[in-house]
mmCIF file of C-alpha atoms in Angstrom:
data_model
loop_
_atom_site.group_PDB
_atom_site.id
_atom_site.type_symbol
_atom_site.label_atom_id
_atom_site.label_comp_id
_atom_site.label_asym_id
_atom_site.label_seq_id
_atom_site.Cartn_x
_atom_site.Cartn_y
_atom_site.Cartn_z
ATOM 1 C CA ASP A 786 103.274 -76.507 -246.398
ATOM 2 C CA PHE A 787 102.660 -79.284 -243.848
ATOM 3 C CA SER A 788 103.834 -79.185 -240.249
ATOM 4 C CA ALA A 789 106.395 -81.779 -239.248
ATOM 5 C CA ALA A 790 105.001 -81.895 -235.773
ATOM 6 C CA LYS A 791 101.355 -81.970 -236.649
ATOM 7 C CA PRO A 792 100.970 -83.726 -239.897
ATOM 8 C CA HIS A 793 97.410 -82.773 -240.192
ATOM 9 C CA LEU A 794 98.240 -79.045 -240.182
ATOM 10 C CA LEU A 795 98.531 -77.312 -243.571
ATOM 11 C CA ALA A 796 99.447 -73.600 -244.117
ATOM 12 C CA THR A 797 98.415 -72.074 -247.507
ATOM 13 C CA ALA A 798 99.652 -68.653 -248.991
ATOM 14 C CA SER A 799 97.312 -66.625 -251.068
ATOM 15 C CA LEU A 800 97.093 -63.625 -253.419
ATOM 16 C CA ASP A 801 93.989 -62.574 -251.107
ATOM 17 C CA ARG A 802 96.544 -61.180 -248.504
ATOM 18 C CA THR A 803 96.205 -64.103 -246.132
ATOM 19 C CA VAL A 804 97.711 -67.395 -244.868
ATOM 20 C CA CYS A 805 95.251 -69.959 -243.765
ATOM 21 C CA LEU A 806 95.764 -72.955 -241.382
ATOM 22 C CA TRP A 807 93.807 -75.934 -242.118
ATOM 23 C CA ASP A 808 93.144 -79.283 -240.407
ATOM 24 C CA VAL A 809 93.229 -81.698 -243.541
ATOM 25 C CA ARG A 810 91.259 -84.205 -241.596
ATOM 26 C CA ALA A 811 88.292 -81.946 -241.903
ATOM 27 C CA PHE A 812 88.629 -81.998 -245.818
ATOM 28 C CA GLY A 813 85.990 -84.033 -247.716
ATOM 29 C CA GLY A 814 83.767 -84.397 -244.705
ATOM 30 C CA ALA A 815 80.201 -86.012 -244.794
ATOM 31 C CA GLY A 816 77.386 -83.914 -246.172
ATOM 32 C CA GLY A 817 79.668 -82.088 -248.543
ATOM 33 C CA LYS A 818 80.377 -79.301 -246.045
ATOM 34 C CA LYS A 819 83.050 -76.992 -246.994
ATOM 35 C CA ALA A 820 86.116 -76.990 -244.778
ATOM 36 C CA LYS A 821 86.890 -73.756 -242.908
ATOM 37 C CA PRO A 822 90.352 -72.704 -241.979
ATOM 38 C CA LEU A 823 91.321 -73.108 -238.165
ATOM 39 C CA ALA A 824 93.143 -69.670 -238.420
ATOM 40 C CA THR A 825 93.554 -66.792 -240.924
ATOM 41 C CA LEU A 826 96.731 -64.728 -240.771
ATOM 42 C CA GLU A 827 96.265 -61.231 -242.372
ATOM 43 C CA HIS A 828 99.124 -59.634 -244.504
ATOM 44 C CA GLY A 829 99.391 -56.302 -246.160
ATOM 45 C CA LEU A 830 99.691 -57.585 -249.665
ATOM 46 C CA SER A 831 99.667 -60.890 -251.550
ATOM 47 C CA VAL A 832 101.597 -63.839 -249.837
ATOM 48 C CA THR A 833 104.003 -65.829 -252.063
ATOM 49 C CA ALA A 834 105.222 -68.527 -249.456
ATOM 50 C CA ALA A 835 104.251 -70.010 -246.061
ATOM 51 C CA ARG A 836 106.911 -72.604 -244.573
ATOM 52 C CA PHE A 837 106.700 -74.382 -241.351
ATOM 53 C CA SER A 838 109.974 -74.669 -239.355
ATOM 54 C CA HIS A 839 111.682 -77.904 -238.516
ATOM 55 C CA SER A 840 109.775 -78.420 -235.294
ATOM 56 C CA GLY A 841 106.573 -77.085 -236.790
ATOM 57 C CA ASP A 842 106.254 -74.574 -234.006
ATOM 58 C CA ARG A 843 107.038 -71.608 -236.236
ATOM 59 C CA LEU A 844 105.643 -70.390 -239.477
ATOM 60 C CA LEU A 845 107.659 -68.270 -241.973
ATOM 61 C CA THR A 846 105.576 -66.271 -244.512
ATOM 62 C CA THR A 847 107.054 -64.081 -247.397
ATOM 63 C CA CYS A 848 104.713 -61.272 -248.564
ATOM 64 C CA ASN A 849 104.844 -58.542 -251.219
ATOM 65 C CA ASP A 850 104.511 -55.923 -248.523
ATOM 66 C CA ASP A 851 108.361 -56.151 -247.962
ATOM 67 C CA LEU A 852 108.057 -58.299 -244.876
ATOM 68 C CA LEU A 853 109.152 -61.786 -244.014
ATOM 69 C CA ARG A 854 106.947 -62.784 -240.841
ATOM 70 C CA VAL A 855 107.616 -65.397 -238.302
ATOM 71 C CA PHE A 856 104.488 -66.547 -236.378
ATOM 72 C CA ALA A 857 104.782 -68.753 -233.305
ATOM 73 C CA GLY A 858 102.242 -71.430 -232.589
ATOM 74 C CA GLY A 859 100.304 -72.114 -229.451
ATOM 75 C CA LYS A 860 99.045 -75.094 -227.832
ATOM 76 C CA ALA A 861 95.932 -75.275 -230.088
ATOM 77 C CA ASP A 862 96.256 -75.575 -233.767
ATOM 78 C CA LYS A 863 94.396 -72.307 -234.240
ATOM 79 C CA ASP A 864 96.536 -70.246 -232.034
ATOM 80 C CA TRP A 865 99.198 -68.372 -234.047
ATOM 81 C CA ALA A 866 100.761 -64.997 -233.022
ATOM 82 C CA LEU A 867 103.158 -62.746 -234.911
ATOM 83 C CA GLN A 868 106.642 -63.147 -233.292
ATOM 84 C CA THR A 869 109.034 -61.218 -235.585
ATOM 85 C CA ALA A 870 108.577 -59.038 -238.808
ATOM 86 C CA ILE A 871 111.775 -58.825 -240.946
ATOM 87 C CA LYS A 872 112.105 -55.978 -243.361
ATOM 88 C CA HIS A 873 113.189 -57.411 -246.753
ATOM 89 C CA ASN A 874 112.811 -55.986 -250.257
ATOM 90 C CA ASN A 875 110.314 -58.492 -251.883
ATOM 91 C CA LYS A 876 109.334 -56.419 -254.965
ATOM 92 C CA THR A 877 110.926 -58.790 -257.586
ATOM 93 C CA GLY A 878 108.589 -57.215 -260.391
ATOM 94 C CA ARG A 879 106.884 -59.102 -263.093
ATOM 95 C CA TYR A 880 109.955 -60.690 -264.784
ATOM 96 C CA ILE A 881 111.625 -62.240 -261.676
ATOM 97 C CA THR A 882 110.175 -65.162 -259.828
ATOM 98 C CA SER A 883 108.701 -64.150 -256.519
ATOM 99 C CA PHE A 884 110.916 -64.615 -253.487
ATOM 100 C CA GLN A 885 109.978 -67.588 -251.178
ATOM 101 C CA ALA A 886 111.913 -67.483 -247.914
ATOM 102 C CA GLU A 887 112.852 -70.730 -246.393
ATOM 103 C CA TRP A 888 113.977 -72.075 -242.918
ATOM 104 C CA LEU A 889 117.614 -73.379 -242.989
ATOM 105 C CA ARG A 890 117.260 -77.156 -243.018
ATOM 106 C CA GLY A 891 116.750 -78.358 -239.468
ATOM 107 C CA SER A 892 116.551 -74.863 -237.949
ATOM 108 C CA ASP A 893 113.898 -72.989 -236.098
ATOM 109 C CA GLU A 894 116.043 -70.164 -235.769
ATOM 110 C CA THR A 895 117.604 -69.248 -239.184
ATOM 111 C CA VAL A 896 115.840 -67.901 -242.335
ATOM 112 C CA VAL A 897 117.147 -67.513 -245.864
ATOM 113 C CA CYS A 898 115.925 -65.714 -248.669
ATOM 114 C CA GLY A 899 117.136 -64.276 -252.065
ATOM 115 C CA SER A 900 117.938 -60.716 -252.449
ATOM 116 C CA LEU A 901 117.735 -57.802 -254.708
ATOM 117 C CA LEU A 902 120.781 -56.232 -253.175
ATOM 118 C CA HIS A 903 124.175 -55.900 -255.071
ATOM 119 C CA PRO A 904 126.153 -58.063 -255.072
ATOM 120 C CA ARG A 905 123.599 -60.627 -255.681
ATOM 121 C CA GLY A 906 123.122 -63.346 -253.299
ATOM 122 C CA ILE A 907 121.075 -64.703 -250.389
ATOM 123 C CA ASP A 908 120.295 -62.924 -247.115
ATOM 124 C CA VAL A 909 120.372 -64.952 -243.863
ATOM 125 C CA PHE A 910 118.510 -63.737 -240.758
ATOM 126 C CA ASP A 911 117.924 -64.730 -237.336
ATOM 127 C CA ALA A 912 114.264 -65.513 -237.039
ATOM 128 C CA SER A 913 114.087 -64.475 -233.205
ATOM 129 C CA ASP A 914 114.900 -60.776 -233.785
ATOM 130 C CA GLY A 915 114.991 -60.226 -237.538
ATOM 131 C CA SER A 916 118.652 -59.258 -237.501
ATOM 132 C CA ALA A 917 120.865 -60.062 -240.489
ATOM 133 C CA ALA A 918 122.920 -62.978 -239.486
ATOM 134 C CA GLU A 919 124.964 -63.383 -242.688
ATOM 135 C CA ARG A 920 124.945 -63.067 -246.418
ATOM 136 C CA LEU A 921 125.944 -65.789 -249.026
ATOM 137 C CA GLU A 922 127.559 -64.187 -252.171
ATOM 138 C CA HIS A 923 129.731 -65.433 -254.923
ATOM 139 C CA ASP A 924 131.136 -63.578 -257.981
ATOM 140 C CA ASN A 925 129.470 -66.046 -260.260
ATOM 141 C CA VAL A 926 125.966 -64.909 -258.986
ATOM 142 C CA THR A 927 125.158 -62.049 -261.250
ATOM 143 C CA SER A 928 121.328 -62.325 -261.239
ATOM 144 C CA VAL A 929 118.735 -62.342 -258.602
ATOM 145 C CA VAL A 930 118.123 -65.918 -257.089
ATOM 146 C CA SER A 931 114.484 -66.170 -255.875
ATOM 147 C CA LEU A 932 114.009 -69.958 -255.119
ATOM 148 C CA ILE A 933 116.026 -71.982 -252.537
ATOM 149 C CA ALA A 934 116.201 -75.680 -252.127
ATOM 150 C CA GLN A 935 118.288 -77.671 -249.649
ATOM 151 C CA HIS A 936 119.685 -81.214 -249.503
ATOM 152 C CA PRO A 937 117.836 -83.274 -246.978
ATOM 153 C CA THR A 938 120.916 -84.716 -245.444
ATOM 154 C CA GLN A 939 123.981 -82.877 -246.722
ATOM 155 C CA PRO A 940 124.919 -79.217 -245.980
ATOM 156 C CA VAL A 941 124.202 -77.979 -249.613
ATOM 157 C CA LEU A 942 121.967 -75.081 -250.529
ATOM 158 C CA VAL A 943 120.987 -74.305 -254.185
ATOM 159 C CA ALA A 944 119.281 -71.233 -255.338
ATOM 160 C CA SER A 945 117.945 -70.582 -258.728
ATOM 161 C CA ASN A 946 117.000 -67.501 -260.851
ATOM 162 C CA SER A 947 114.003 -67.066 -262.940
ATOM 163 C CA GLY A 948 115.937 -68.315 -266.009
ATOM 164 C CA GLY A 949 116.623 -71.764 -264.419
ATOM 165 C CA LYS A 950 120.184 -71.198 -263.680
ATOM 166 C CA CYS A 951 121.293 -72.755 -260.305
ATOM 167 C CA PHE A 952 123.937 -71.661 -257.941
ATOM 168 C CA CYS A 953 125.284 -74.113 -255.280
ATOM 169 C CA TRP A 954 126.743 -73.201 -251.780
ATOM 170 C CA ARG A 955 128.343 -75.848 -249.499
ATOM 171 C CA PRO A 956 131.111 -75.758 -246.940
ATOM 172 C CA GLU A 957 134.609 -75.510 -248.093
ATOM 173 C CA GLU A 958 136.690 -78.628 -247.614
#
């Protein structure tokens, strides 16, 4: 994911239990030198997603060690510190698409992620302290939703399961 505030800053999630932050301006440099990450953020198990917040000042990661982590950026591109660790069951197994937590569109404070809990739905967390803020549920959602997409200008959130079925949430009129 690229930072909106610093378009040269790229975050990559990896099966090697790390998230790396890169300055893409250093890619393809003279002499064929291999680019090195500005920072490496260690995790307990493989990392399935890394997302910058709306402002680009925070980084949200989803890890198979059952934690969603929020890192806060410093003044330098390489300065990132763990701010919050949110307990969340991320063990979807081999037949369900891995969870990828997302920032609520336009927010630096709210995180959404699919859930293994019954009834099925989406967990909503406060990124500052990791507290559960809300839960999005509906009787029609009978399977685990792993991936979340949001409309860029409308208050519409769509979640999908590993079979490709999509569920849409929007404010009631």
